[in-house]
Amino acid sequence: MNDVNHEKIENLALSILDSYNITEPVVDVTKIAKDKGIEIKEISMPTGYNEVAGFYDKDQKTIYIEASDKPSRKLFTIAHELGHIFLEHTNYGVLFRIPKKDANYIKEEKEANSFAANLLMPVNMVFDYMEKYNLSHSDYKKMSDIFGVPIVAMKMRLEDHLK
């Protein structure tokens, strides 16, 4: 059973993109965060948290991301943490770098991933760029480069939502 309202999350992400007049990739998530009064800090995760990609500290109003991650991973991590903030989650953990099957994530993590995907790779924008560059669903590497997202994120987006 899918307990995530993807349509509601998609509409929220689209309204945020619209409010910032964002119509093309790469989505500037740092601008969105800063506008919300949220600082972004790159750190080396403490011992024992090697697989953590990021987390949000509500008290400090700061999103912490792993400094050694690739820019595409950092972008997705920030968008994921913004998802928790915009979706007003109160119960969630840290974002792990190791992708798990969605079934293994708690609801809040699934929702934050859905938000990040919809914010960074909105369906209409993806279709527009596929058409613009004459790309197919199997061109997820090229599409991930265009959108600045991890290859696995674009591949999942194309496989799950756009076929």
Coordinates of N, CA and C in Angstrom, one line a residue:
M1 N 0.8 -1.2 0.0 CA 0.0 0.0 0.0 C 0.9 1.2 0.0
N2 N 0.6 2.2 -0.9 CA 1.4 3.4 -0.9 C 0.7 4.5 0.0
D3 N 1.4 4.8 1.0 CA 0.8 5.8 2.0 C 1.3 7.2 1.7
V4 N 1.9 7.5 0.6 CA 2.4 8.8 0.2 C 1.5 9.4 -0.8
N5 N 1.0 10.7 -0.6 CA 0.2 11.4 -1.5 C 1.1 12.2 -2.5
H6 N 1.6 11.4 -3.5 CA 2.5 12.0 -4.4 C 2.0 13.2 -5.2
E7 N 0.7 13.2 -5.5 CA 0.1 14.3 -6.2 C 0.1 15.6 -5.3
K8 N -0.2 15.5 -4.1 CA -0.1 16.7 -3.2 C 1.3 17.2 -3.1
I9 N 2.2 16.3 -2.9 CA 3.7 16.7 -2.8 C 4.1 17.3 -4.1
E10 N 3.7 16.7 -5.3 CA 4.1 17.3 -6.6 C 3.5 18.7 -6.7
N11 N 2.3 18.9 -6.3 CA 1.7 20.3 -6.4 C 2.4 21.3 -5.5
L12 N 2.8 20.8 -4.3 CA 3.6 21.7 -3.4 C 4.9 22.1 -4.0
A13 N 5.6 21.1 -4.6 CA 6.9 21.4 -5.2 C 6.7 22.3 -6.4
L14 N 5.7 22.1 -7.2 CA 5.5 23.0 -8.4 C 5.1 24.4 -8.0
S15 N 4.4 24.5 -6.9 CA 4.0 25.9 -6.4 C 5.3 26.6 -5.9
I16 N 6.2 25.9 -5.3 CA 7.5 26.5 -4.9 C 8.3 26.9 -6.1
L17 N 8.4 26.0 -7.1 CA 9.1 26.4 -8.3 C 8.5 27.6 -9.0
D18 N 7.2 27.7 -9.0 CA 6.5 28.8 -9.6 C 6.7 30.1 -8.8
S19 N 6.7 30.0 -7.5 CA 6.9 31.2 -6.6 C 8.3 31.8 -6.8
Y20 N 9.3 30.9 -7.2 CA 10.6 31.4 -7.4 C 10.9 31.6 -8.9
N21 N 9.9 31.5 -9.7 CA 10.0 31.6 -11.2 C 11.1 30.7 -11.8
I22 N 11.2 29.5 -11.3 CA 12.2 28.5 -11.7 C 11.5 27.7 -12.9
T23 N 12.1 27.9 -14.1 CA 11.5 27.2 -15.2 C 12.5 26.3 -15.9
E24 N 13.7 26.2 -15.4 CA 14.7 25.4 -16.1 C 15.7 24.8 -15.0
P25 N 16.3 23.7 -15.4 CA 17.3 23.2 -14.5 C 18.6 23.9 -14.6
V26 N 19.4 23.9 -13.6 CA 19.4 23.2 -12.3 C 18.7 24.1 -11.3
V27 N 17.8 23.4 -10.5 CA 17.1 24.2 -9.5 C 18.0 24.7 -8.4
D28 N 18.0 25.9 -8.1 CA 18.9 26.5 -7.1 C 18.2 26.3 -5.7
V29 N 18.5 25.2 -5.1 CA 17.9 24.9 -3.8 C 18.5 25.7 -2.7
T30 N 19.8 26.2 -2.9 CA 20.4 27.0 -1.8 C 19.7 28.3 -1.7
K31 N 19.2 28.9 -2.8 CA 18.4 30.1 -2.8 C 17.1 29.9 -2.0
I32 N 16.5 28.8 -2.3 CA 15.2 28.5 -1.6 C 15.4 28.4 -0.1
A33 N 16.5 27.7 0.2 CA 16.8 27.5 1.7 C 17.1 28.8 2.3
K34 N 18.0 29.6 1.7 CA 18.3 30.9 2.3 C 17.1 31.8 2.4
D35 N 16.2 31.8 1.5 CA 15.0 32.6 1.5 C 14.1 32.2 2.7
K36 N 14.2 30.9 3.1 CA 13.5 30.4 4.3 C 14.3 30.6 5.6
G37 N 15.4 31.3 5.5 CA 16.2 31.5 6.7 C 17.0 30.3 7.1
I38 N 17.3 29.4 6.2 CA 18.0 28.2 6.5 C 19.4 28.2 5.9
E39 N 20.3 28.0 6.8 CA 21.7 28.0 6.3 C 22.1 26.5 5.9
I40 N 23.0 26.5 4.9 CA 23.5 25.2 4.5 C 25.0 25.1 4.8
K41 N 25.4 24.0 5.5 CA 26.8 23.9 5.9 C 27.3 22.5 5.4
E42 N 28.5 22.5 4.8 CA 29.1 21.3 4.4 C 30.1 20.9 5.5
I43 N 29.9 19.6 5.9 CA 30.8 19.1 7.0 C 31.2 17.7 6.7
S44 N 32.2 17.2 7.4 CA 32.5 15.8 7.4 C 31.7 15.2 8.5
M45 N 30.9 14.2 8.1 CA 30.1 13.6 9.1 C 30.9 12.9 10.2
P46 N 30.4 13.0 11.4 CA 31.2 12.4 12.6 C 31.4 10.9 12.4
T47 N 32.3 10.4 13.1 CA 32.6 8.9 13.2 C 31.3 8.2 13.5
G48 N 31.1 7.1 12.7 CA 29.8 6.3 12.9 C 28.7 6.8 12.0
Y49 N 28.9 7.9 11.3 CA 27.8 8.4 10.5 C 28.3 8.6 9.0
N50 N 29.2 7.6 8.7 CA 29.9 7.7 7.3 C 28.9 7.7 6.2
E51 N 27.8 7.0 6.4 CA 26.8 6.8 5.3 C 25.7 7.9 5.3
V52 N 25.8 8.9 6.2 CA 24.8 9.9 6.3 C 25.2 11.0 5.2
A53 N 24.2 11.3 4.4 CA 24.3 12.4 3.4 C 24.0 13.7 3.9
G54 N 23.0 13.8 4.8 CA 22.6 15.1 5.4 C 21.6 15.0 6.4
F55 N 21.4 16.1 7.1 CA 20.3 16.2 8.1 C 20.0 17.7 8.4
Y56 N 18.8 17.9 9.0 CA 18.4 19.3 9.3 C 18.4 19.5 10.8
D57 N 19.0 20.5 11.3 CA 19.0 20.9 12.7 C 18.0 22.0 12.8
K58 N 16.8 21.7 13.4 CA 15.8 22.7 13.5 C 16.2 23.9 14.4
D59 N 16.9 23.6 15.5 CA 17.3 24.6 16.4 C 18.2 25.6 15.8
Q60 N 19.2 25.1 15.0 CA 20.1 25.9 14.3 C 19.7 26.5 13.0
K61 N 18.5 26.0 12.5 CA 18.0 26.3 11.2 C 19.0 26.1 10.1
T62 N 19.7 24.9 10.2 CA 20.8 24.6 9.3 C 20.6 23.2 8.7
I63 N 20.9 23.1 7.4 CA 20.9 21.8 6.7 C 22.4 21.5 6.6
Y64 N 22.8 20.3 7.2 CA 24.2 19.9 7.1 C 24.3 18.8 6.0
I65 N 25.3 19.0 5.1 CA 25.5 18.0 4.1 C 26.9 17.5 4.1
E66 N 27.1 16.3 3.6 CA 28.5 15.7 3.6 C 29.3 16.4 2.6
A67 N 30.4 17.0 3.0 CA 31.3 17.8 2.2 C 31.9 17.0 1.0
S68 N 32.2 15.7 1.2 CA 32.9 14.9 0.2 C 31.9 14.4 -0.9
D69 N 30.6 14.6 -0.7 CA 29.7 14.1 -1.7 C 29.8 14.8 -3.0
K70 N 29.4 14.2 -4.1 CA 29.4 14.8 -5.4 C 28.3 16.0 -5.4
P71 N 28.5 17.0 -6.2 CA 27.5 18.1 -6.3 C 26.1 17.6 -6.5
S72 N 25.9 16.6 -7.4 CA 24.6 16.1 -7.6 C 24.0 15.5 -6.4
R73 N 24.8 14.8 -5.6 CA 24.3 14.2 -4.3 C 23.9 15.3 -3.3
K74 N 24.8 16.3 -3.3 CA 24.5 17.4 -2.4 C 23.2 18.1 -2.7
L75 N 23.0 18.3 -4.0 CA 21.7 19.0 -4.5 C 20.5 18.2 -4.1
F76 N 20.6 16.9 -4.3 CA 19.4 16.0 -3.9 C 19.2 16.0 -2.4
T77 N 20.3 16.0 -1.6 CA 20.2 16.0 -0.2 C 19.6 17.3 0.3
I78 N 20.0 18.4 -0.2 CA 19.4 19.7 0.2 C 17.9 19.7 -0.1
A79 N 17.5 19.2 -1.3 CA 16.1 19.2 -1.7 C 15.3 18.3 -0.8
H80 N 15.9 17.1 -0.5 CA 15.3 16.2 0.4 C 15.0 16.8 1.8
E81 N 16.0 17.5 2.3 CA 15.9 18.1 3.6 C 14.8 19.3 3.6
L82 N 14.8 20.0 2.5 CA 13.8 21.0 2.3 C 12.4 20.4 2.2
G83 N 12.3 19.2 1.7 CA 11.1 18.4 1.7 C 10.5 18.2 3.1
H84 N 11.4 17.8 4.0 CA 11.0 17.7 5.4 C 10.5 19.0 6.0
I85 N 11.1 20.1 5.6 CA 10.8 21.4 6.1 C 9.4 21.9 5.6
F86 N 9.3 21.8 4.2 CA 8.1 22.3 3.6 C 6.9 21.4 3.9
L87 N 7.1 20.1 4.1 CA 6.1 19.1 4.5 C 5.8 19.1 6.0
E88 N 6.5 20.0 6.7 CA 6.3 20.1 8.1 C 6.4 18.8 8.9
H89 N 7.4 18.0 8.5 CA 7.6 16.8 9.2 C 8.2 17.1 10.6
T90 N 7.8 16.3 11.6 CA 8.3 16.5 12.9 C 9.1 15.2 13.3
N91 N 8.9 14.1 12.6 CA 9.5 12.9 13.0 C 10.2 12.3 11.8
Y92 N 11.5 12.5 11.7 CA 12.3 12.0 10.6 C 13.7 11.9 11.1
G93 N 14.5 11.1 10.4 CA 15.9 10.9 10.7 C 16.8 11.5 9.8
V94 N 18.0 11.0 9.7 CA 19.0 11.5 8.8 C 18.8 10.8 7.4
L95 N 19.4 11.5 6.4 CA 19.3 10.9 5.0 C 20.6 10.1 4.8
F96 N 20.4 8.9 4.5 CA 21.5 8.0 4.2 C 21.9 8.0 2.7
R97 N 23.2 7.9 2.4 CA 23.6 8.0 1.1 C 23.3 6.7 0.3
I98 N 23.2 5.6 1.0 CA 22.9 4.3 0.4 C 21.4 4.2 0.0
P99 N 21.1 4.1 -1.3 CA 19.7 4.1 -1.6 C 19.1 2.8 -1.2
K100 N 17.9 2.9 -0.6 CA 17.2 1.7 -0.2 C 15.9 1.6 -1.1
K101 N 15.3 0.5 -1.2 CA 14.0 0.4 -1.8 C 13.0 1.2 -1.0
D102 N 12.1 1.9 -1.7 CA 11.2 2.8 -1.0 C 10.4 2.1 0.1
A103 N 10.2 0.8 0.0 CA 9.4 0.1 1.0 C 10.2 0.1 2.4
N104 N 11.5 0.3 2.3 CA 12.3 0.3 3.6 C 12.3 1.6 4.2
Y105 N 11.8 2.6 3.6 CA 11.8 4.0 4.2 C 10.5 4.2 5.0
I106 N 10.7 5.0 6.1 CA 9.5 5.4 6.8 C 8.7 6.4 5.9
K107 N 7.5 6.7 6.2 CA 6.6 7.5 5.3 C 7.3 8.9 5.1
E108 N 7.8 9.5 6.2 CA 8.4 10.9 6.0 C 9.6 10.9 5.0
E109 N 10.3 9.8 5.0 CA 11.5 9.7 4.1 C 11.0 9.5 2.7
K110 N 10.0 8.7 2.5 CA 9.4 8.6 1.1 C 8.8 9.9 0.6
E111 N 8.2 10.6 1.5 CA 7.6 11.9 1.2 C 8.7 12.9 0.8
A112 N 9.8 13.0 1.6 CA 10.9 13.9 1.3 C 11.6 13.5 0.0
N113 N 11.7 12.2 -0.3 CA 12.3 11.8 -1.6 C 11.4 12.3 -2.7
S114 N 10.1 12.1 -2.6 CA 9.1 12.5 -3.6 C 9.2 14.0 -3.8
F115 N 9.3 14.8 -2.7 CA 9.4 16.2 -2.8 C 10.7 16.6 -3.6
A116 N 11.8 16.0 -3.2 CA 13.1 16.3 -3.9 C 13.0 16.0 -5.4
A117 N 12.4 14.8 -5.7 CA 12.3 14.5 -7.1 C 11.4 15.5 -7.9
N118 N 10.3 15.9 -7.3 CA 9.4 16.8 -7.9 C 9.9 18.2 -8.0
L119 N 10.7 18.6 -7.0 CA 11.3 19.9 -7.0 C 12.5 20.0 -8.1
L120 N 13.3 19.0 -8.1 CA 14.5 19.0 -9.0 C 14.2 18.5 -10.4
M121 N 13.2 17.6 -10.5 CA 12.9 17.0 -11.8 C 11.4 17.0 -12.1
P122 N 10.8 18.2 -12.2 CA 9.4 18.2 -12.4 C 9.0 17.6 -13.8
V123 N 8.0 16.8 -13.8 CA 7.6 16.0 -15.0 C 7.6 16.8 -16.3
N124 N 6.9 18.0 -16.3 CA 6.8 18.8 -17.5 C 8.2 19.3 -17.9
M125 N 9.0 19.7 -17.0 CA 10.4 20.2 -17.3 C 11.2 19.0 -17.9
V126 N 11.1 17.8 -17.3 CA 11.8 16.7 -17.9 C 11.4 16.4 -19.3
F127 N 10.1 16.4 -19.5 CA 9.6 16.1 -20.9 C 10.1 17.2 -21.9
D128 N 10.1 18.4 -21.4 CA 10.5 19.5 -22.3 C 12.0 19.4 -22.7
Y129 N 12.8 19.0 -21.7 CA 14.2 18.8 -22.0 C 14.5 17.5 -22.8
M130 N 13.7 16.5 -22.6 CA 13.9 15.3 -23.4 C 13.6 15.7 -24.9
E131 N 12.5 16.4 -25.1 CA 12.1 16.9 -26.5 C 13.2 17.8 -27.0
K132 N 13.6 18.8 -26.2 CA 14.5 19.8 -26.7 C 15.8 19.2 -27.2
Y133 N 16.3 18.1 -26.5 CA 17.6 17.5 -26.9 C 17.4 16.1 -27.6
N134 N 16.1 15.8 -27.9 CA 15.8 14.6 -28.7 C 16.3 13.4 -27.9
L135 N 16.0 13.3 -26.6 CA 16.4 12.2 -25.8 C 15.3 11.3 -25.4
S136 N 15.7 10.0 -25.1 CA 14.7 9.0 -24.7 C 14.8 8.7 -23.2
H137 N 13.9 7.8 -22.8 CA 13.9 7.4 -21.4 C 15.2 6.7 -21.0
S138 N 15.9 6.1 -22.0 CA 17.1 5.4 -21.7 C 18.3 6.4 -21.6
D139 N 18.1 7.7 -21.9 CA 19.2 8.7 -21.8 C 19.3 9.3 -20.4
Y140 N 19.1 8.5 -19.4 CA 19.0 9.1 -18.0 C 20.4 9.7 -17.6
K141 N 21.5 9.2 -18.1 CA 22.8 9.8 -17.8 C 22.9 11.3 -18.3
K142 N 22.5 11.5 -19.6 CA 22.5 12.8 -20.1 C 21.5 13.7 -19.4
M143 N 20.3 13.1 -19.1 CA 19.3 13.9 -18.3 C 19.8 14.3 -16.9
S144 N 20.5 13.4 -16.3 CA 21.0 13.7 -14.9 C 22.0 14.8 -15.0
D145 N 22.8 14.8 -16.1 CA 23.8 15.9 -16.2 C 23.0 17.2 -16.4
I146 N 22.0 17.2 -17.2 CA 21.2 18.5 -17.5 C 20.6 19.0 -16.2
F147 N 20.0 18.1 -15.4 CA 19.3 18.5 -14.2 C 20.2 18.6 -13.0
G148 N 21.4 18.1 -13.1 CA 22.4 18.2 -11.9 C 22.1 17.2 -10.8
V149 N 21.3 16.2 -11.1 CA 20.9 15.2 -10.1 C 21.7 13.9 -10.2
P150 N 21.7 13.1 -9.2 CA 22.3 11.8 -9.3 C 21.7 10.9 -10.4
I151 N 22.5 10.2 -11.0 CA 22.1 9.3 -12.1 C 20.9 8.4 -11.7
V152 N 21.1 7.8 -10.5 CA 20.1 6.9 -10.0 C 18.7 7.6 -9.8
A153 N 18.8 8.9 -9.3 CA 17.5 9.6 -9.1 C 16.8 9.9 -10.5
M154 N 17.6 10.2 -11.5 CA 17.0 10.5 -12.8 C 16.5 9.2 -13.4
K155 N 17.2 8.1 -13.2 CA 16.8 6.8 -13.8 C 15.5 6.4 -13.1
M156 N 15.4 6.6 -11.8 CA 14.1 6.2 -11.1 C 13.0 7.1 -11.6
R157 N 13.3 8.4 -11.8 CA 12.2 9.3 -12.2 C 11.7 8.9 -13.6
L158 N 12.6 8.6 -14.5 CA 12.2 8.2 -15.8 C 11.4 6.9 -15.8
E159 N 11.9 5.9 -15.1 CA 11.3 4.6 -15.0 C 10.0 4.6 -14.3
D160 N 9.9 5.3 -13.2 CA 8.7 5.3 -12.3 C 7.6 6.2 -12.8
H161 N 7.9 7.3 -13.4 CA 6.9 8.4 -13.6 C 6.7 8.8 -15.0
L162 N 7.6 8.5 -15.9 CA 7.5 9.1 -17.2 C 7.3 8.1 -18.3
K163 N 7.2 6.8 -18.1 CA 7.0 5.9 -19.1 C 5.6 5.8 -19.5

